[in-house]
Coordinates of C-alpha atoms and ligand atoms in Angstrom, one line a residue:
X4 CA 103.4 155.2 182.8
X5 CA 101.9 152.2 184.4
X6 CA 103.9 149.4 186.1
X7 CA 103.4 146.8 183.2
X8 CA 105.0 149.1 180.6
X9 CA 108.1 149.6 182.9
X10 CA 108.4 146.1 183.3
X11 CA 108.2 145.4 179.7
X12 CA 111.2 147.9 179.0
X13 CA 113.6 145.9 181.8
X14 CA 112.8 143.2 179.7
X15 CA 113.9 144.7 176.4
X16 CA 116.7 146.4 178.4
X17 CA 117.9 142.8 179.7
X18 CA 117.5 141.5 176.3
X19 CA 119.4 144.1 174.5
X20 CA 122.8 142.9 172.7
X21 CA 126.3 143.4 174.8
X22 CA 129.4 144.0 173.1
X23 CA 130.1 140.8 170.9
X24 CA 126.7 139.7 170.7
X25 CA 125.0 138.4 167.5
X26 CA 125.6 140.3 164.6
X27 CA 123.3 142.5 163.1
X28 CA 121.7 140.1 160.7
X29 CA 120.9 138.0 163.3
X30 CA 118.6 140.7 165.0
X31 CA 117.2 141.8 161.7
X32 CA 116.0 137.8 161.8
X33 CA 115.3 137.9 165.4
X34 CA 112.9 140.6 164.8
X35 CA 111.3 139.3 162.0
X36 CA 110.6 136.1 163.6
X37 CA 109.0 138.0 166.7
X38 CA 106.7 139.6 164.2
X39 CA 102.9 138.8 164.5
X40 CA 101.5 140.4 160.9
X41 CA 100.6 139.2 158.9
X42 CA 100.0 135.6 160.9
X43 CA 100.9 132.6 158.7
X44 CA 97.7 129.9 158.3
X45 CA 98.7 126.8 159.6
X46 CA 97.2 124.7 156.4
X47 CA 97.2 121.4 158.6
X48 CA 96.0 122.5 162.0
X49 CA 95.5 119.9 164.2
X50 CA 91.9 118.8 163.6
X51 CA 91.2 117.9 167.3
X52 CA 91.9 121.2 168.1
X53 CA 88.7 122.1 170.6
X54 CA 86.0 124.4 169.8
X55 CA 85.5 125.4 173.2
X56 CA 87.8 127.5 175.4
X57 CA 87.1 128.4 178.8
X58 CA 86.5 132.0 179.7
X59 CA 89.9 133.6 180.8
X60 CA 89.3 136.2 183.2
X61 CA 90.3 139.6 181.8
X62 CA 92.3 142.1 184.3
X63 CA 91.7 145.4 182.6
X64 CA 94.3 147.9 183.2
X65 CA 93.8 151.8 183.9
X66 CA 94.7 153.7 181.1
X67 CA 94.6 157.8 180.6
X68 CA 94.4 159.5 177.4
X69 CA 92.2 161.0 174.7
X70 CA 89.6 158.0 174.4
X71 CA 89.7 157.4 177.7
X72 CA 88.6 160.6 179.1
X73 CA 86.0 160.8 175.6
X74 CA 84.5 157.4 177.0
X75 CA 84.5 159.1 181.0
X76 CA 82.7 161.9 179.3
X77 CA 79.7 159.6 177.8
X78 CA 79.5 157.4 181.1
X79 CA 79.1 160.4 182.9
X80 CA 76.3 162.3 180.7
X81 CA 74.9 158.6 180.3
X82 CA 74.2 157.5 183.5
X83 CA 73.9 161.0 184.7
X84 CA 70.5 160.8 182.0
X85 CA 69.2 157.3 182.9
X86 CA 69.6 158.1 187.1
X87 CA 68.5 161.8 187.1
X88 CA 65.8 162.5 184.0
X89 CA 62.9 161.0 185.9
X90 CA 63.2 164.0 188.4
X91 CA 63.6 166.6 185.8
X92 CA 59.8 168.4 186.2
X93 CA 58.0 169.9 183.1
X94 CA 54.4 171.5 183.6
X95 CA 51.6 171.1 181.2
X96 CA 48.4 171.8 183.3
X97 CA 46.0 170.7 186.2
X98 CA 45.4 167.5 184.4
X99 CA 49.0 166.1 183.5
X100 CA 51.7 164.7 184.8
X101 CA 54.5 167.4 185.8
X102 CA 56.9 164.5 184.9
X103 CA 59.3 165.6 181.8
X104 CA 59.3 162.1 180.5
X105 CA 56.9 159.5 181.7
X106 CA 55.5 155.9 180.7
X107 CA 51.8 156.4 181.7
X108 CA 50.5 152.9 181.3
X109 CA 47.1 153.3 183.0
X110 CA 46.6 156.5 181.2
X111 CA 48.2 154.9 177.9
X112 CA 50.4 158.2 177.3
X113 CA 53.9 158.6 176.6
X114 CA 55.3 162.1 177.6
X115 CA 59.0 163.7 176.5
X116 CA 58.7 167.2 178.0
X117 CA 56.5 169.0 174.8
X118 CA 55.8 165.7 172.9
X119 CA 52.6 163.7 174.3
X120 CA 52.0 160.3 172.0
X121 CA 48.7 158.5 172.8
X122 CA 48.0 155.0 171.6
X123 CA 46.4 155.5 168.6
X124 CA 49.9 157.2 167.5
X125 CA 52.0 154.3 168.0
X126 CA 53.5 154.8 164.2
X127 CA 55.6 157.4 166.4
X128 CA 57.5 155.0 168.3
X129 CA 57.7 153.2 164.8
X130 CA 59.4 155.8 162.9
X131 CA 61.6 156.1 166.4
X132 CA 62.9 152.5 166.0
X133 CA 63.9 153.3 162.4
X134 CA 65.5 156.8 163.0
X135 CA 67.9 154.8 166.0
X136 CA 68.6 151.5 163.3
X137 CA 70.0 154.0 160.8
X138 CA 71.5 155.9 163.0
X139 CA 73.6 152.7 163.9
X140 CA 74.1 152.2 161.1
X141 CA 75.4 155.8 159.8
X142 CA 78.0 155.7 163.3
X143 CA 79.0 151.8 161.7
X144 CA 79.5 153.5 158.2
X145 CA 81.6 156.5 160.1
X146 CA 84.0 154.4 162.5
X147 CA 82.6 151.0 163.3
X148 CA 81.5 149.7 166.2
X149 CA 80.8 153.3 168.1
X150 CA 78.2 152.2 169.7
X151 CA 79.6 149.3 171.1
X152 CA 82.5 150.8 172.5
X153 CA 81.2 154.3 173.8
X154 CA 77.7 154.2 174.2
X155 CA 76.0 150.5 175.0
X156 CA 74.8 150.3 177.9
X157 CA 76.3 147.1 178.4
X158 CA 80.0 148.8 178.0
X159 CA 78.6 151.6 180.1
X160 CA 77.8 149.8 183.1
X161 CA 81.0 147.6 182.4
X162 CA 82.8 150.1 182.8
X163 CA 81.5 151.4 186.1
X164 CA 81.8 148.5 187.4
X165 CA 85.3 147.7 186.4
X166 CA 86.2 150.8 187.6
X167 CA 84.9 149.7 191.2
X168 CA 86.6 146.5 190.6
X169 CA 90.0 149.1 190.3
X170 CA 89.2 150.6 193.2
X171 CA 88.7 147.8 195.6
X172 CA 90.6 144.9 194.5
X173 CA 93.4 147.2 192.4
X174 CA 94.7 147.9 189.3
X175 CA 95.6 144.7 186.7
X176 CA 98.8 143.5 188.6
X177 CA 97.9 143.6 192.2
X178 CA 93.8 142.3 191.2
X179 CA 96.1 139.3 189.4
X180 CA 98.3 139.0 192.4
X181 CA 95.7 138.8 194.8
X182 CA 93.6 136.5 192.9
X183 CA 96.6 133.9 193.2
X184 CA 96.8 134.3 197.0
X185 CA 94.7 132.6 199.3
X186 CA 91.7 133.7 201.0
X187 CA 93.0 136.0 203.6
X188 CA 90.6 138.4 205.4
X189 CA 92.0 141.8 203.8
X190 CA 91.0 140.2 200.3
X191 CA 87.3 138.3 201.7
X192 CA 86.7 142.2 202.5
X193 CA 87.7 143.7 199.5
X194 CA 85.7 141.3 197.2
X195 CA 82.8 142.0 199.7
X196 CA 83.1 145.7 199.0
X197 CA 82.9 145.4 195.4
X198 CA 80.4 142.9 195.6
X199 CA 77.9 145.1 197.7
X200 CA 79.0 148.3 195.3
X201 CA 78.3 146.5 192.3
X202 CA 74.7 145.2 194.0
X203 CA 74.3 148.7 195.1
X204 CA 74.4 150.2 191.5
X205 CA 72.6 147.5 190.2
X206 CA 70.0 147.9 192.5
X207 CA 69.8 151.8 191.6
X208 CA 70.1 151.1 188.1
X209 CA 66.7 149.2 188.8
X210 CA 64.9 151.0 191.1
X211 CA 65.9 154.1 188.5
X212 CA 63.8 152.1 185.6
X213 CA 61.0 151.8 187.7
X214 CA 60.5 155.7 188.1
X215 CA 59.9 156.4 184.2
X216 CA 56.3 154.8 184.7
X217 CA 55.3 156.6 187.6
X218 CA 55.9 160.0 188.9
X219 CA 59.5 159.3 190.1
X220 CA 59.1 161.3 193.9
X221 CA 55.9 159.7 194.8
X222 CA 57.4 156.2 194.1
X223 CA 60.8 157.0 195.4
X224 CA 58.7 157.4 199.0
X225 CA 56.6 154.7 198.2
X226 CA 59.3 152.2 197.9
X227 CA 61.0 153.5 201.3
X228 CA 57.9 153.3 203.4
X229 CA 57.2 149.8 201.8
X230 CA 53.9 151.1 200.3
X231 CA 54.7 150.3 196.2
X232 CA 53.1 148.0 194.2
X233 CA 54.6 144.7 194.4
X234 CA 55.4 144.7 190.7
X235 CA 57.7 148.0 191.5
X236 CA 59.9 145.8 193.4
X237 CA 59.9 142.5 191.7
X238 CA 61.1 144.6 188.5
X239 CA 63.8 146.5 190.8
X240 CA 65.0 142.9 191.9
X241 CA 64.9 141.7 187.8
X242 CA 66.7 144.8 186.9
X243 CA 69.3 144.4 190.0
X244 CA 70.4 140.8 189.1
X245 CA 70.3 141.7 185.5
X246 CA 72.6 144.8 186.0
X247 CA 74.6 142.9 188.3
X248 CA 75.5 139.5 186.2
X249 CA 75.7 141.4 183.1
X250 CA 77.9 144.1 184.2
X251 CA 79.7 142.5 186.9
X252 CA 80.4 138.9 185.7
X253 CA 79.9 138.3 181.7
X254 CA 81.0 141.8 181.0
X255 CA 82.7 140.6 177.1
X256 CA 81.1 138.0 177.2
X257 CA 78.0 139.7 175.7
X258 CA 79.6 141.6 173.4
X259 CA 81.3 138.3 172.2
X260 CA 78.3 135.6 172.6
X261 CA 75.1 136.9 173.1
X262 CA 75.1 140.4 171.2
X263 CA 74.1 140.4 167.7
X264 CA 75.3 143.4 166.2
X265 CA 78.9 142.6 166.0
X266 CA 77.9 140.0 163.6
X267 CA 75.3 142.6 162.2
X268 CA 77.8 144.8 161.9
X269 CA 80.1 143.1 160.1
X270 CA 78.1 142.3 157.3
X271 CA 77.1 145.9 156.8
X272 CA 81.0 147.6 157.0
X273 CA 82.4 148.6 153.8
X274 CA 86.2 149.3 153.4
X275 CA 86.0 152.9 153.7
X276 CA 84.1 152.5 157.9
X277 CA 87.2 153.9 160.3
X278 CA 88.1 151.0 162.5
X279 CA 90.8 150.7 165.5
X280 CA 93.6 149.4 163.1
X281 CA 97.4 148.3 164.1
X282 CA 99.1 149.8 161.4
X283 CA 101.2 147.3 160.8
X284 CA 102.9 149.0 158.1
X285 CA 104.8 151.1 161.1
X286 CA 104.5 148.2 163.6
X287 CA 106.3 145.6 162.2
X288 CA 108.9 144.1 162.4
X289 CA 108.6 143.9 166.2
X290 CA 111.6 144.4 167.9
X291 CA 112.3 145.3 171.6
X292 CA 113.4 149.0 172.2
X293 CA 117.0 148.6 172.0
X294 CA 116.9 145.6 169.4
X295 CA 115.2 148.4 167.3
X296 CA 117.7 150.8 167.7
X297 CA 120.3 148.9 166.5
X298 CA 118.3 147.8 163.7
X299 CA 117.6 151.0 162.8
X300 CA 121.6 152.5 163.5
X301 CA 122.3 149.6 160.7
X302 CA 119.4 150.7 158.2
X303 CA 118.1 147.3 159.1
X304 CA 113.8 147.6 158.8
X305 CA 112.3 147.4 162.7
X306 CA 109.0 148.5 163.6
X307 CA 107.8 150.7 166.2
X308 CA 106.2 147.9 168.1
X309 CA 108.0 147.0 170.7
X310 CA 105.9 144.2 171.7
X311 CA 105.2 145.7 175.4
X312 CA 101.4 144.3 175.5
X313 CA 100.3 147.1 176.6
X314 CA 97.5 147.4 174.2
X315 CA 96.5 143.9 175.5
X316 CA 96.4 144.7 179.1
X317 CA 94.1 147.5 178.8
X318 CA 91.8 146.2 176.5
X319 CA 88.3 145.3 178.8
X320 CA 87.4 142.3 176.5
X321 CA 91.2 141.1 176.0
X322 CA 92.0 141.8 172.2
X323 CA 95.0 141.4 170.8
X324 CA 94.6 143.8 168.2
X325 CA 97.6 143.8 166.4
X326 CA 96.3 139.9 165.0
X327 CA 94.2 142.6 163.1
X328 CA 90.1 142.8 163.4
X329 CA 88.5 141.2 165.9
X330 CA 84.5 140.5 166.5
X331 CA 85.5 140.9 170.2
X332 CA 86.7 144.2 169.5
X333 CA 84.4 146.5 170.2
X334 CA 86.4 149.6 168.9
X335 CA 86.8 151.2 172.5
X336 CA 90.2 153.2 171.2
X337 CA 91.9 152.3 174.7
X338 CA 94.1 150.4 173.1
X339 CA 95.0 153.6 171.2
X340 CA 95.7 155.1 174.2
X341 CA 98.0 152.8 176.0
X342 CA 100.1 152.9 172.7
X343 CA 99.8 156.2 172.4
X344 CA 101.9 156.8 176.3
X345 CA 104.4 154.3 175.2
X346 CA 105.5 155.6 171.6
X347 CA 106.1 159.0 173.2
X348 CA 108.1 157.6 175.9
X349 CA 110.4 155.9 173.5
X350 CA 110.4 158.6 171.8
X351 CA 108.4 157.3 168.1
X352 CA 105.5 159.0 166.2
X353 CA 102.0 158.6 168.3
X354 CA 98.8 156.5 166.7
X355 CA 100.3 153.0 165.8
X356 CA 97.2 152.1 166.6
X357 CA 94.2 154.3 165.3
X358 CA 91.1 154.6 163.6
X359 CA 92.1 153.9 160.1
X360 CA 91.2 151.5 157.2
X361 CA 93.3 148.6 155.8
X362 CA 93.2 150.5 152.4
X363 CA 95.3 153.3 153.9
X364 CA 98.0 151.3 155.5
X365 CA 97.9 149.6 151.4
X366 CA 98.6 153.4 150.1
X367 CA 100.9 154.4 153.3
X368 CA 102.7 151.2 151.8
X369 CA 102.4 152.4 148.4
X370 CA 104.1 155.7 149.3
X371 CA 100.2 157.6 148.8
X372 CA 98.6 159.3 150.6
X373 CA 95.9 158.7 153.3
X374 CA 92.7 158.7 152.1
X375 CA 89.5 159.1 154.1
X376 CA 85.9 159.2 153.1
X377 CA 83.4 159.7 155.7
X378 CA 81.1 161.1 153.0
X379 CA 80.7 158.6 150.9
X380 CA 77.1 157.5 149.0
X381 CA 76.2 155.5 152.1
X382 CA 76.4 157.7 154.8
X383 CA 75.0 160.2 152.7
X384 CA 71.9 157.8 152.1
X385 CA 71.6 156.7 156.1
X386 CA 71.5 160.3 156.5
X387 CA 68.9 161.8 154.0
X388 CA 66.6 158.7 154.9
X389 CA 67.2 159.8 158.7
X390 CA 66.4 163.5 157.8
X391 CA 63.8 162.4 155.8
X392 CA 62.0 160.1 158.4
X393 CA 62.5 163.4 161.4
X394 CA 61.0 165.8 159.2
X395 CA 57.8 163.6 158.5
X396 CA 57.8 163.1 162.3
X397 CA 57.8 166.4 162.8
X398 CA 55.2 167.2 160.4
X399 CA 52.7 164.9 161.6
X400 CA 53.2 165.9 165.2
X401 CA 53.2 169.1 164.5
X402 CA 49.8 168.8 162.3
X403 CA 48.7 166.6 164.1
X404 CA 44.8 166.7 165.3
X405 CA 44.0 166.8 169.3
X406 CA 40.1 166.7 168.7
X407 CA 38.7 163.6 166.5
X408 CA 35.1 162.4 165.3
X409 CA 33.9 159.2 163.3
X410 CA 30.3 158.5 162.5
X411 CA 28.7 155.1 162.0
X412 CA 25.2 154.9 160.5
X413 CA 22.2 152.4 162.6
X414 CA 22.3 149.3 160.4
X415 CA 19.1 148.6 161.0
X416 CA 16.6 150.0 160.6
X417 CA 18.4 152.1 158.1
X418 CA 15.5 154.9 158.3
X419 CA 12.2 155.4 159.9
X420 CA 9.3 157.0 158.4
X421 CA 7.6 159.3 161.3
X422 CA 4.1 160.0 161.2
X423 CA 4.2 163.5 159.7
X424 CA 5.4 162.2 156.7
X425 CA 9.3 163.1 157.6
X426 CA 12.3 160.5 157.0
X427 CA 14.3 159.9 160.0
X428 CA 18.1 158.2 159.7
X429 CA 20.1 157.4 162.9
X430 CA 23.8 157.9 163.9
X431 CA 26.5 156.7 166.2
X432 CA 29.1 159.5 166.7
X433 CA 31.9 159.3 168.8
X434 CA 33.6 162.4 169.5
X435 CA 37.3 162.4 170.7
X436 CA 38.9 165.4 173.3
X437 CA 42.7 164.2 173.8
X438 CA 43.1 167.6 175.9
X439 CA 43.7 167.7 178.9
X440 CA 40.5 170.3 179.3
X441 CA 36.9 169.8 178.9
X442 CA 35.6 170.8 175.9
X443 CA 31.9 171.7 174.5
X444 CA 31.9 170.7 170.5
X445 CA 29.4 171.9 168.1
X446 CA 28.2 169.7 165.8
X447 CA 27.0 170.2 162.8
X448 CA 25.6 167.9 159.8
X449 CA 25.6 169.7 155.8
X450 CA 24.1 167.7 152.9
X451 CA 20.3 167.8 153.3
X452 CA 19.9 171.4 153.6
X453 CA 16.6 171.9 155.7
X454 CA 16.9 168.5 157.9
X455 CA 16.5 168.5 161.4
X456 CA 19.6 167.9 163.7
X457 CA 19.1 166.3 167.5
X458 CA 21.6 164.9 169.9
X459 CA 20.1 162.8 172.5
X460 CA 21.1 163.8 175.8
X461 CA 22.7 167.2 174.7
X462 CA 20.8 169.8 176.3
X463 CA 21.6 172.8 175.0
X464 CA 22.3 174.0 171.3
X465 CA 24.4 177.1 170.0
X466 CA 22.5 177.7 167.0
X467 CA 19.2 176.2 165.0
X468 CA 20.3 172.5 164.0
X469 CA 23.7 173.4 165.9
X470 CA 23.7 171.1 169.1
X471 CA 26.4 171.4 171.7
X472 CA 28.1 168.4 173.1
X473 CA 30.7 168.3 175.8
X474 CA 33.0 165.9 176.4
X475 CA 35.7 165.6 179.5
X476 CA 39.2 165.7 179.3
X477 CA 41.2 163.3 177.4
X478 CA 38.3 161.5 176.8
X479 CA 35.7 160.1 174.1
X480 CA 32.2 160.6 174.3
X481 CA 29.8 158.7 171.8
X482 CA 25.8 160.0 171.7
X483 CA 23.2 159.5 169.2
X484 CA 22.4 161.7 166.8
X485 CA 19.1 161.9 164.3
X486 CA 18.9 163.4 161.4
X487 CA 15.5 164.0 160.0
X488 CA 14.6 165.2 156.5
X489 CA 11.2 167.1 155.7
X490 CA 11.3 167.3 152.1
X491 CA 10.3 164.6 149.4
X492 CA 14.0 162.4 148.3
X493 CA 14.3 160.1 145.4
X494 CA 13.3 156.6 146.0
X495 CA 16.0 154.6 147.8
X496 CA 18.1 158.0 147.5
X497 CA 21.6 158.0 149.4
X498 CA 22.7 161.2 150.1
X499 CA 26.2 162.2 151.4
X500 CA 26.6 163.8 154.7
X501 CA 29.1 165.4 156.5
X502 CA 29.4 165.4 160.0
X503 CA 31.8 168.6 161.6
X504 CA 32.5 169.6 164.9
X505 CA 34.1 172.5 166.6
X506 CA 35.8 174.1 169.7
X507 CA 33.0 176.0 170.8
X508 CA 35.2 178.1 172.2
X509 CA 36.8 178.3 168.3
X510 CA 39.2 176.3 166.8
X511 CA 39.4 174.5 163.4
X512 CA 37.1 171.7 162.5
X513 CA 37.1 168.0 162.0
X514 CA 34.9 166.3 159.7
X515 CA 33.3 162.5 159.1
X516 CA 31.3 161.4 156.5
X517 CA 28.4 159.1 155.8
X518 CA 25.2 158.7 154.3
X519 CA 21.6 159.7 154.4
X520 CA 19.1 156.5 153.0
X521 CA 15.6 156.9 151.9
X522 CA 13.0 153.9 151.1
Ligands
SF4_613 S1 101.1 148.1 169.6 FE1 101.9 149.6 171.0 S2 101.1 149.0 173.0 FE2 100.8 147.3 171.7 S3 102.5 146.0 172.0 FE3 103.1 147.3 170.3 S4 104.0 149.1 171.2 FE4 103.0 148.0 172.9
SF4_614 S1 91.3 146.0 170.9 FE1 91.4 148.2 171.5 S2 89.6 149.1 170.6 FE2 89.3 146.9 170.6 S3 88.2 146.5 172.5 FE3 90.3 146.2 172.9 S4 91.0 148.2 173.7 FE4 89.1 148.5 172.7

């Protein structure tokens, strides 16, 4: 049990009745007068109250428990993601990048191990963006603010650096005791080392960004020989001071001013959403531990908070979460935790404070049952559309084309007339290989059946009227191709064509259409 807790039981111990004390009526009153929930309104607050308060600096203490080592868990696979993934390796060929998941801006590819997107598919990263919005929403219809307090990267690296802070300047009461000390040179060097770690993970957290858009080992040596592009290292030093103020000085602060979702969030909750809830219905009357006791030795109501502020201390953006919900609350469950270690060492049920909802705290009060639906017509909804929007993903990637053609007829002239008689229209096609192989396509055109098919500047042909055009790897090509008709067409005819290429080492075709004119 931490030092805070202990203290706050000599305190209840040195404030526990003595043999003649106030009766028991008196406690009962006490107790009820210490109580916090529901908080009255004050219906004539002072009106010069101010509307801003400075920032109090927040001394989060260490806690151990279930959500504790749950949130360890997700820092760990987190970061371990963001720092390591750019070295993970996965082969596709002579002509690609061996890096499992790569920006490729001068290429304009994006690569996830199997999954290459090129620009023209950029509907992918669309449908992405959706999939990841209701899937915010889906955890918010679950148990609230998940992400916030597991899996934001702000309350990621918050927590790392937090953590550091433990570690160099101590846990809450010695950080707090220091801080009201004076400068001495044990605490200028403990600051210092906090400061540099903090600069040092920020710095990696940068320089780790960096390596998604190139391949990660060339760049890693580039940047220690000094041989990277200066853009390289004026994103590092963005990305450290952004990692470093964020992290290391506003930390709640931009959960509480500058995020959006909490406010986002809110609006989209419903009553069923599991949130970190004081159950006051358990909770209160507040009464120290032996106060309690009494209480309860008399069959006088008292709660099983015993107002030790644990939950306070450990919370990292200082809620008070027995005043009830809280946009600063970003449903972290340490809280949970910390009460959790003190109701067992007095000795009462665990989970005063747990994900719940305020409806079952009305039925616990009721004398009903708990009731708990997490499948419930909204999350069933966020989770069909989710389904829904993967499996069209998947479909179109997986049907997906890697060979393309489009045809655009010569405006003008829209036909010649050759001197044997023969009518000659002209074409623009533009063949796309996104392989990373070359690739010889054989074109063909159907629609005038005994025309005459040439490719200007293909030299060789696979067939009669079956020209052979090769293009290089993920690359378009566009050549000129004529089409001449021999026989007689209706005046001012337009005839459709279709223009198909193949593999010619096989493969399935790809068509374009256009038109043949006559006079
Ligand atoms: S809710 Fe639990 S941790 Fe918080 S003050 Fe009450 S007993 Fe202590
Ligand atoms: S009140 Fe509890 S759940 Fe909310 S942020 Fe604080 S510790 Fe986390």
């Amino acid at each position: 049990m931490c030092p805070g807790y202990d203290s706050a039981l000599a305190m209840t111990a040195a404030a526990a009745p003595q043999p003649g004390q106030p009766p028991l009526a008196a406690l009962a009153a006490d107790a009820a007068r210490t109580a916090l929930r529901p908080p009255a309104p004050e219906p004539d607050a002072p009106d010069e109250e101010p509307l801003y308060a400075a920032r109090q600096k927040i001394y989060p203490q260490r806690v151990s428990g279930t959500f504790r080592r749950l949130k360890w868990a997700v820092l760990f696979v987190t970061l371990g993601i963001y720092y390591f993934l750019p070295f993970v390796r996965w082969e596709r060929g002579p002509n690609a990048p061996s890096q499992a998941v790569l920006l490729d801006l001068p290429d304009r590819r994006f690569y996830f191990f199997f999954i290459e997107i090129w620009p023209q598919e950029v509907y992918y990263l669309a449908g992405l963006l959706i999939v990841a919005a209701l899937a915010l929403f889906l955890m918010n219809a679950v148990a609230g603010r998940l992400w916030c307090g597991y899996l934001c990267p702000q309350t990621v690296w918050t927590d790392l650096f937090v953590t550091i802070e433990r570690w160099t300047e101590g846990d809450r009461r010695e950080h707090l005791q220091r801080d009201r000390e004076p400068w001495t040179l044990e605490r200028i060097a403990r600051s210092g080392t906090k400061h540099f770690l903090w600069l040092m993970i920020a710095w990696w957290t940068g320089g780790a960004w960096i390596l998604y858009f190139a391949d990660a080992p060339t760049i890693v040596k580039q940047l220690a020989t000094f041989q990277a592009p200066p853009l390289a290292y004026a994103f590092i030093a963005l990305l450290t001071f952004t990692t470093y103020t964020l992290a290391g000085w506003m930390r709640e602060q931009v959960c509480v001013y500058m995020c959006p979702w909490p406010r986002i969030q809110a609006a989209l909750t419903d009553e069923y959403a599991l949130n970190v809830t004081y159950r006051y219905d358990r909770g209160e009357p507040r009464a120290s531990l032996k106060k309690a006791e009494i209480l309860r030795r008399h069959g006088e109501p008292a709660g099983d908070c015993i107002d030790c502020l644990q939950c306070v201390h450990v919370c990292p953006t200082g809620v008070d979460i027995r005043g009830g919900s809280d946009l600063g609350c970003i449903q972290c469950g340490l809280c949970i935790d910390a009460c959790d270690a003190v109701m067992k060492k007095i000795g009462r049920p665990t989970r005063l404070i747990a994900y719940d909802t305020d409806i079952n705290i009305k039925r616990r009060q009721a004398g009903l049952p708990p009731l708990y639906r997490i499948v419930r017509a909204r999350t069933v909804l966020y989770a069909l559309i989710i389904a829904l929007i993967g499996a069209m993903m998947t479909y179109a990637y997986a049907t997906r084309r890697i060979d393309a053609v489009s045809v655009l007829h010569d405006r003008n002239p829209l036909y010649v007339r050759l001197a044997d008689g023969a009518l000659r229209n002209a074409y623009a096609v533009r063949i796309l290989n996104k392989s990373l192989e070359a690739k010889a396509f054989v074109l063909t055109v159907n629609g005038l059946p005994d025309a005459d098919i040439d490719v200007i500047g293909s030299s060789f042909f696979v067939g009669p009227n079956s020209p052979a055009i090769e293009v290089g790897p993920d690359q378009s090509r566009e050549v000129r191709v004529l089409v001449t008709a021999r026989e007689e067409l209706a005046p001012q005819a337009s005839i459709p064509l279709t223009f198909t290429i193949v593999p010619a080492t096989g493969g399935s075709a790809v068509s374009a259409a256009d038109h043949f004119f006559a006079p």
